Amino acid sequence: MSVTIYVPGDSGALSLGAEKVAKAIAKEAADRGVDAKIVRNGSRGLYWLEPMVEVVTDAGRVAYGPVAAKDVASLFDAGFVTGGQHKLSLGDPEKLPYVAKQTRLTFARCGITDPLSLEDYEAHGGLTGLRNAVKMAPADIVKQVTESGLRGRGGAGFPTGIKWKTVLDTAADQKYIVCNADEGDSATFADRMIMEGDPFVLIEGMAIAGLATHATKGYVYIRSEYPHAIAVMTKAVEVARKAGVLGKSVLGSSQGFDIEIRSGAGAYVCGEETSLLNSLEGKRGVVRAKPPLPAIQGLFGKPTVINNVISLASVPIVMDKGAQYYKDFGMGRSRGTIPIQIAGNVKHGGLFEVAFGLTLGEIVDEIGGGTASGRPVKAVQVGGPLGAYFPRALFDTPFDYEAFAAKDGLIGHAGITVFDDSADMLKQARFAMEFCAIESCGKCTPCRIGSTRGVETLDKLAQNIEPEKQLALVTDLCNTMKFGSLCALGGFTPYPVMSAINHFPEDFRPATVAQAAE
């Protein structure tokens, strides 16, 4: 008999033993005379069930997980190649509550297709958006993206169409599309999942951006800590080039567009667009002052579109289904869907793509299932290490750019880190300052010096040295950093620090003071 078995090649699944599982399945199948085709798919994003193995049966795909290499023999004994029952049986993966509740637009194929099969990609709706774009005038592509309401998913939430229009309207002999895949925030893995699980959707989005702005060259800047993503993207670009998706003629059109993969060198600040450009040019990764905007003078001084992976990977669905289809999802000025990444001390860590509008409480308690430790949730940090800490009192906040900004928070790249009641928020505030001090590029004084003084001041507070004076000093430092820093690293570090102070004041009373009060 012949059977197709999916074992994720996603690095999250690999870290949980997927490679050993794949080898064990191949060996067991060979020993039993089963003709098994093993496909290394991406992850569906249910990381507490990884490695999640799926088998194609007459009744559709059947999932099992989390599978360890030691479980493989018993899976074969239970007849899993035909969907047999086993203690690890999960049934139809599409019917798992975590999957069924999602609205998967950008991640529609992730975990389902073979990441490096262009044929598989097209069979699941891929390249339709690009084929539509090839027939359109650049201004019409930009208009459709603008009308969809798509905003930058990297953190700033800037309207994608406006950025594209600026590049289109700027005359130049050379223009570039740069994909920011320097996903350095804590609790974020959406970019990685796309690059490892559905790389052609990113390539398609970049090609559409090229057609829309007359850009002929694209670069994907991937953080060096993502070796699997770099490998998959490199192979995917080669496949796309051979198939005529990339090259001198995009799908037979009169315009060419090609992509190169570049890896970073470990600097968090290179997630900031101008630092990234400096790094791409072979310079030190430090922030550039604006203006000029990268859309006017970007890479090598030429007009450049810089978009995050998810922003670009969301473009094909807009060009396929239309602006209105995409815009119908979401709330307020936050249109479409957002891939929320749930991590930290949480029961069901993973990726959950849904339209904007769910409350923070729904995300943490219902989707995430509360803490992994079983203790009460104390705080949730949204938006990576520069995001604010929200207490349970703010869990009614809807997941929307403006709603979070109104509560002195930010969505950022939509990473959520959950903390239980054992967390010490003074230590978390100190960590924010320390992180900024370590990762600062050093160009501006408020960030470089302010963060270092912040660590020292919070250490004095922890030692109960003039606590009121230290709190006043930290608040003043945060104000200087917020309004005086060149980029968001120094400018946003006050969000976690001040939110911790404001929402958890009890943690900023040193132990000796707290004991005396009791």
XYZ file of C-alpha atoms in Angstrom:
518
model
C 0.000 0.000 0.000
C 1.041 3.623 -0.565
C 0.430 6.361 1.990
C 1.335 10.059 2.372
C 2.445 11.114 5.842
C 3.055 14.725 6.889
C 5.743 15.372 9.514
C 6.490 19.096 10.111
C 9.909 20.431 9.162
C 9.066 23.667 11.026
C 11.892 24.519 13.432
C 9.457 24.717 16.366
C 8.430 21.114 15.681
C 12.067 20.141 15.065
C 12.997 21.459 18.506
C 10.398 19.051 19.903
C 11.796 16.021 18.087
C 10.143 16.049 14.629
C 13.345 14.956 12.858
C 13.610 11.832 15.017
C 9.919 11.123 14.415
C 10.316 11.428 10.629
C 13.288 9.032 10.630
C 11.456 6.583 12.897
C 8.396 6.602 10.587
C 10.562 6.065 7.496
C 12.354 3.130 9.140
C 9.163 1.541 10.510
C 7.433 1.882 7.136
C 10.375 0.260 5.360
C 10.512 -2.585 7.894
C 6.790 -3.255 7.439
C 6.832 -2.974 3.666
C 4.672 0.167 3.635
C 5.273 2.531 0.704
C 5.271 5.820 2.646
C 5.816 9.239 1.125
C 6.895 11.565 3.922
C 6.186 15.262 3.313
C 7.912 17.796 5.569
C 5.172 20.408 5.873
C 5.075 23.581 7.941
C 3.359 23.739 11.316
C -0.333 24.511 11.798
C 0.780 26.452 14.873
C -0.538 24.199 17.657
C 2.829 23.879 19.349
C 1.616 22.000 22.418
C 0.646 19.173 20.010
C 3.907 19.171 18.053
C 5.276 17.084 16.512
C 1.810 16.661 14.956
C 1.854 13.916 12.347
C -0.889 13.774 9.705
C -1.841 10.848 7.474
C -3.805 11.128 4.235
C -6.647 8.585 4.328
C -9.717 7.912 2.168
C -11.704 10.019 4.640
C -9.218 12.921 4.536
C -6.285 13.867 6.744
C -6.071 12.403 10.240
C -3.766 13.904 12.869
C -1.827 12.411 15.776
C 0.159 14.289 18.387
C 2.302 15.082 20.140
C 4.241 12.175 18.613
C 7.620 11.039 19.955
C 9.909 8.587 18.154
C 9.063 5.943 20.780
C 5.358 6.169 19.786
C 5.911 5.285 16.116
C 5.823 1.484 16.386
C 2.561 1.572 18.368
C 1.072 3.968 15.793
C 1.780 1.457 13.032
C 0.373 -1.340 15.234
C -2.823 0.701 15.624
C -3.116 1.077 11.845
C -2.465 4.803 11.779
C -1.641 4.655 8.054
C -5.373 4.187 7.481
C -6.427 6.537 10.299
C -6.652 3.908 13.062
C -7.418 4.891 16.662
C -4.511 5.504 19.045
C -4.049 7.325 22.356
C -2.489 10.183 20.339
C -5.387 10.403 17.850
C -6.621 13.935 17.216
C -8.970 13.241 14.300
C -9.492 15.723 11.475
C -7.024 18.584 12.146
C -9.430 21.107 10.578
C -12.015 20.244 13.250
C -9.727 20.806 16.229
C -11.348 23.721 18.154
C -8.138 25.781 18.065
C -8.041 25.488 14.256
C -11.798 25.692 13.598
C -12.128 29.016 15.454
C -9.524 30.731 13.260
C -9.909 32.820 10.112
C -6.882 31.746 8.139
C -6.189 34.062 5.212
C -2.428 34.662 5.326
C -1.799 31.237 6.895
C -4.371 29.368 4.771
C -1.778 26.875 3.468
C 0.651 26.751 6.403
C 0.862 23.187 7.723
C -1.208 21.861 4.827
C 1.030 22.004 1.750
C 4.548 20.914 0.888
C 6.441 24.214 1.397
C 8.724 23.704 -1.596
C 6.139 22.387 -4.075
C 4.996 25.205 -6.367
C 2.458 22.771 -7.827
C 0.989 22.220 -4.346
C 0.986 25.983 -3.766
C -0.980 26.630 -6.964
C -3.403 23.768 -6.217
C -4.318 25.606 -3.001
C -4.967 28.985 -4.646
C -1.403 30.252 -4.916
C -0.268 32.691 -7.665
C -3.865 33.811 -8.391
C -3.156 37.234 -6.901
C 0.058 37.634 -8.903
C -1.674 36.571 -12.120
C -4.309 39.238 -11.487
C -1.629 41.841 -10.737
C 0.296 41.118 -13.954
C -2.747 42.289 -15.949
C -3.129 45.524 -13.942
C -1.499 48.952 -14.071
C 0.838 49.641 -11.113
C -1.406 52.459 -9.824
C -4.396 50.094 -9.804
C -2.498 47.498 -7.755
C -1.540 50.201 -5.241
C -5.174 51.399 -5.147
C -6.443 47.873 -4.366
C -3.908 47.358 -1.577
C -4.733 50.808 -0.158
C -8.483 50.182 -0.231
C -8.059 46.842 1.569
C -6.943 48.714 4.691
C -3.833 46.532 5.047
C -1.404 48.031 7.545
C 2.171 47.117 8.429
C 2.198 43.967 10.539
C 5.752 44.511 11.775
C 4.682 46.803 14.584
C 4.125 50.363 13.381
C 0.787 49.673 11.672
C 1.519 52.134 8.834
C -0.848 51.777 5.832
C 0.890 49.546 3.269
C -0.711 51.189 0.235
C 0.503 54.686 1.178
C 4.081 53.425 1.449
C 3.792 51.737 -1.948
C 2.298 54.864 -3.562
C 5.203 56.978 -2.323
C 7.695 54.605 -3.981
C 5.614 54.404 -7.173
C 5.426 58.206 -7.429
C 9.156 58.714 -6.821
C 11.140 58.711 -10.085
C 14.318 56.624 -10.072
C 16.341 54.337 -12.336
C 16.264 51.584 -9.686
C 13.797 50.715 -6.918
C 13.840 47.978 -4.294
C 11.482 45.820 -2.247
C 12.975 44.862 1.117
C 11.278 42.282 3.314
C 12.003 42.746 7.011
C 12.262 39.182 8.345
C 14.402 40.179 11.324
C 11.805 38.812 13.740
C 13.538 39.513 17.038
C 10.648 40.156 19.440
C 9.964 37.742 22.272
C 6.895 35.517 21.664
C 6.939 36.078 17.898
C 7.248 33.341 15.317
C 4.700 34.188 12.589
C 7.360 35.327 10.093
C 9.355 32.156 10.687
C 6.289 29.948 10.273
C 5.468 31.543 6.899
C 9.049 31.334 5.610
C 9.375 27.691 6.653
C 5.806 26.589 5.938
C 4.579 28.644 2.957
C 7.523 30.558 1.431
C 5.859 31.079 -1.967
C 3.191 33.353 -0.454
C 5.961 35.747 0.637
C 7.657 35.525 -2.764
C 4.311 36.190 -4.471
C 3.630 39.198 -2.231
C 7.066 40.672 -2.956
C 6.618 40.155 -6.710
C 3.263 41.976 -6.560
C 4.952 44.830 -4.654
C 7.602 44.952 -7.383
C 4.973 45.181 -10.139
C 3.114 47.871 -8.190
C 6.123 50.169 -7.753
C 8.371 49.395 -10.772
C 10.896 47.775 -8.441
C 12.941 45.019 -10.077
C 14.977 43.746 -7.146
C 13.948 42.355 -3.787
C 15.836 41.367 -0.660
C 14.637 39.241 2.240
C 16.608 40.143 5.370
C 16.309 37.152 7.720
C 17.734 37.024 11.234
C 20.744 34.702 11.525
C 19.010 32.761 14.305
C 16.602 31.337 11.673
C 18.807 28.853 9.739
C 15.863 26.681 8.662
C 13.931 29.683 7.347
C 17.016 30.861 5.438
C 17.433 27.383 3.884
C 13.764 27.033 2.871
C 13.533 30.574 1.467
C 16.745 30.093 -0.540
C 15.371 26.903 -2.119
C 11.951 28.461 -2.713
C 13.483 31.420 -4.579
C 15.355 28.959 -6.836
C 12.131 27.023 -7.532
C 10.229 30.256 -8.282
C 12.999 31.446 -10.596
C 13.010 28.187 -12.588
C 9.213 28.357 -12.928
C 9.267 31.926 -14.299
C 7.634 33.456 -11.235
C 10.854 35.407 -10.679
C 13.449 36.568 -13.182
C 13.551 38.840 -16.227
C 9.857 38.276 -16.919
C 7.376 37.762 -14.060
C 4.885 35.137 -15.315
C 5.559 36.179 -18.917
C 4.972 39.897 -18.275
C 7.112 42.763 -19.519
C 8.522 43.447 -16.042
C 11.227 41.522 -14.283
C 11.646 40.976 -10.562
C 14.159 38.882 -8.657
C 14.882 38.176 -5.000
C 18.016 37.586 -2.943
C 18.161 36.188 0.599
C 20.356 37.984 3.131
C 20.966 37.018 6.758
C 21.497 39.380 9.676
C 24.216 39.148 12.299
C 22.248 39.001 15.541
C 21.386 42.667 16.172
C 17.884 43.306 17.516
C 18.035 46.922 16.357
C 18.290 45.764 12.738
C 14.578 45.057 12.927
C 14.282 48.874 12.702
C 14.028 49.633 8.995
C 16.899 52.104 8.586
C 19.308 49.984 10.659
C 18.301 47.041 8.467
C 19.139 49.072 5.335
C 22.557 49.961 6.726
C 23.197 46.294 7.491
C 22.075 45.276 3.978
C 24.517 47.795 2.523
C 27.347 46.219 4.518
C 27.538 49.048 7.039
C 27.214 48.989 10.814
C 23.582 48.444 11.843
C 22.795 51.856 13.294
C 19.652 53.937 12.947
C 19.435 56.631 10.277
C 17.775 59.951 11.016
C 14.574 60.661 9.059
C 13.922 62.390 6.706
C 14.671 61.256 4.092
C 12.161 58.414 4.293
C 13.297 55.033 2.935
C 10.411 55.207 0.438
C 12.241 58.163 -1.168
C 15.887 57.414 -0.336
C 16.235 53.890 0.999
C 18.554 51.053 0.018
C 21.636 52.468 -1.744
C 19.835 55.831 -1.773
C 17.023 54.537 -4.005
C 13.239 54.446 -3.385
C 12.528 51.372 -1.272
C 9.452 49.575 0.012
C 10.246 48.026 3.394
C 7.511 45.723 4.650
C 7.308 42.978 7.234
C 6.876 39.323 6.174
C 3.210 39.178 7.230
C 2.387 42.466 5.467
C 3.790 41.128 2.177
C 2.340 37.630 2.683
C -1.116 39.206 3.121
C -0.992 40.953 -0.262
C -1.759 37.856 -2.438
C -5.150 37.305 -0.756
C -6.002 40.994 -1.341
C -5.112 40.696 -5.042
C -6.925 37.360 -5.303
C -10.206 38.051 -3.472
C -10.305 41.840 -3.748
C -9.940 44.782 -1.367
C -13.476 44.569 -0.002
C -13.158 40.871 0.879
C -10.119 41.586 3.054
C -11.524 44.814 4.475
C -14.693 43.045 5.670
C -12.641 41.412 8.434
C -11.540 43.418 11.490
C -12.676 46.516 13.389
C -12.138 50.271 13.229
C -8.973 51.110 11.295
C -7.549 47.626 11.928
C -8.704 45.668 8.884
C -8.176 42.065 7.885
C -6.715 39.367 10.089
C -3.807 39.277 12.507
C -1.695 36.203 13.340
C -1.575 36.322 17.134
C 1.371 34.456 18.637
C 0.699 33.144 22.138
C 3.684 32.194 24.302
C 5.169 32.361 27.780
C 3.518 30.644 30.734
C 0.476 29.480 28.768
C -1.310 26.160 28.307
C -1.918 26.360 24.551
C 0.998 28.233 23.031
C 0.830 28.719 19.291
C -0.301 30.839 16.367
C -3.928 31.936 16.072
C -4.963 33.926 12.996
C -8.199 35.822 13.466
C -9.874 39.087 12.479
C -8.994 42.078 14.667
C -11.426 42.590 17.537
C -11.052 39.718 20.017
C -10.454 40.919 23.554
C -7.168 40.240 25.304
C -9.059 38.156 27.873
C -10.562 35.922 25.170
C -7.121 35.385 23.668
C -5.413 34.521 26.969
C -8.156 32.616 28.801
C -10.187 30.928 26.064
C -7.703 30.428 23.214
C -4.515 30.186 25.276
C -6.266 28.208 28.031
C -4.742 30.191 30.897
C -1.323 29.523 32.404
C 0.650 26.316 31.946
C 1.449 26.397 35.694
C -2.244 26.538 36.611
C -1.668 29.667 38.684
C -3.637 32.900 38.062
C -2.549 35.163 35.193
C -0.857 38.252 36.595
C 0.315 40.109 33.496
C 0.416 39.830 29.731
C 3.034 41.587 27.632
C 1.779 42.347 24.119
C 4.142 43.479 21.384
C 7.467 41.909 22.337
C 10.090 43.228 24.786
C 9.041 46.835 24.044
C 5.344 46.160 24.699
C 3.338 47.200 27.744
C 2.368 44.828 30.567
C -1.408 44.614 30.862
C -3.075 43.452 34.101
C -6.342 41.496 34.170
C -8.198 44.791 34.645
C -7.381 45.619 31.006
C -8.340 42.216 29.563
C -11.477 43.735 28.034
C -9.253 45.653 25.556
C -10.037 44.591 21.960
C -7.104 43.524 19.791
C -6.935 46.670 17.670
C -4.093 49.149 17.036
C -6.004 52.194 18.295
C -7.609 50.418 21.267
C -4.193 49.337 22.570
C -2.679 52.777 21.955
C -5.522 54.321 23.995
C -4.434 52.172 26.970
C -0.740 53.105 26.546
C 0.029 49.770 24.885
C 0.927 48.540 21.445
C 0.152 45.478 19.351
C 3.568 45.416 17.698
C 4.113 42.139 15.864
C 1.220 40.590 17.834
C 3.330 38.460 20.153
C 1.747 37.757 23.549
C 3.772 36.637 26.575
C 1.770 35.373 29.560
C 3.003 35.626 33.182
C 1.468 34.029 36.263
C 1.254 35.543 39.760
C 4.799 34.502 40.640
C 6.251 37.123 38.273
C 8.120 40.040 39.855
C 7.297 43.127 37.801
C 10.225 45.119 39.213
C 12.518 42.481 37.713
C 10.587 42.660 34.431
C 10.982 46.458 34.336
C 14.697 46.073 34.987
C 14.897 43.474 32.197
C 13.343 45.979 29.750
C 16.018 48.554 30.571
C 18.788 45.948 30.476
C 17.570 44.615 27.116
C 17.608 48.137 25.694
C 21.111 48.805 27.066
C 22.475 45.606 25.525
C 20.743 45.968 22.158
C 21.145 49.738 21.697
C 23.074 50.642 18.547
C 24.564 53.518 20.528
C 23.786 56.285 18.071
C 21.504 58.357 20.310
C 22.137 59.359 23.920
C 18.626 58.859 25.387
C 18.665 55.174 24.433
C 22.365 54.421 25.018
C 22.764 56.209 28.336
C 19.138 56.326 29.507
C 18.754 52.559 29.536
C 22.015 52.053 31.436
C 20.974 54.626 34.064
C 17.572 52.919 34.156
C 19.123 49.581 35.159
C 21.186 51.262 37.878
C 18.177 53.188 39.218
C 15.920 50.113 39.371
C 18.708 48.190 41.132
C 18.829 50.928 43.775
C 15.047 50.701 44.110
C 15.284 46.936 44.660
C 17.830 47.614 47.429
C 15.413 50.128 49.053
C 17.787 53.068 48.565
C 15.579 56.199 48.559
C 12.738 54.386 46.738
C 10.573 57.471 46.054
C 13.541 59.282 44.527
C 14.355 56.269 42.294
C 10.749 55.981 41.052
C 10.734 59.689 40.163
C 14.075 59.304 38.369
C 12.922 56.254 36.362
C 9.776 58.119 35.324
C 11.877 61.092 34.181
C 14.287 58.784 32.300
C 11.365 57.102 30.535
C 9.993 60.479 29.453
C 13.371 61.468 27.995
C 13.774 58.122 26.211
C 10.238 58.155 24.828
C 10.494 61.588 23.231
C 14.238 61.872 22.599
C 15.242 58.536 21.067
C 15.885 58.210 17.344
C 13.973 54.948 16.979
C 11.475 52.677 18.715
C 14.104 50.733 20.694
C 14.729 53.624 23.091
C 11.364 55.213 22.356
C 9.278 52.182 23.307
C 11.325 50.796 26.229
C 9.292 53.104 28.552
C 6.129 51.110 27.669
C 7.062 47.958 29.636
C 8.763 49.959 32.400
C 5.977 52.472 33.055
C 3.163 49.946 32.597
C 4.805 47.713 35.203
C 5.126 50.654 37.606
C 1.583 51.928 37.004
C -0.307 48.620 36.958
C 1.721 46.686 39.555
C 2.848 49.320 42.110
C 2.992 46.691 44.874
C 6.011 45.068 43.155
C 7.917 48.357 43.336
C 7.810 48.446 47.118
C 11.045 46.741 48.213
C 10.678 43.725 50.504
C 11.793 45.589 53.627
C 9.190 48.333 53.092
C 6.433 45.825 52.250
C 7.222 43.755 55.369
C 7.186 46.838 57.583
C 3.752 47.759 56.205
C 2.432 44.308 57.083
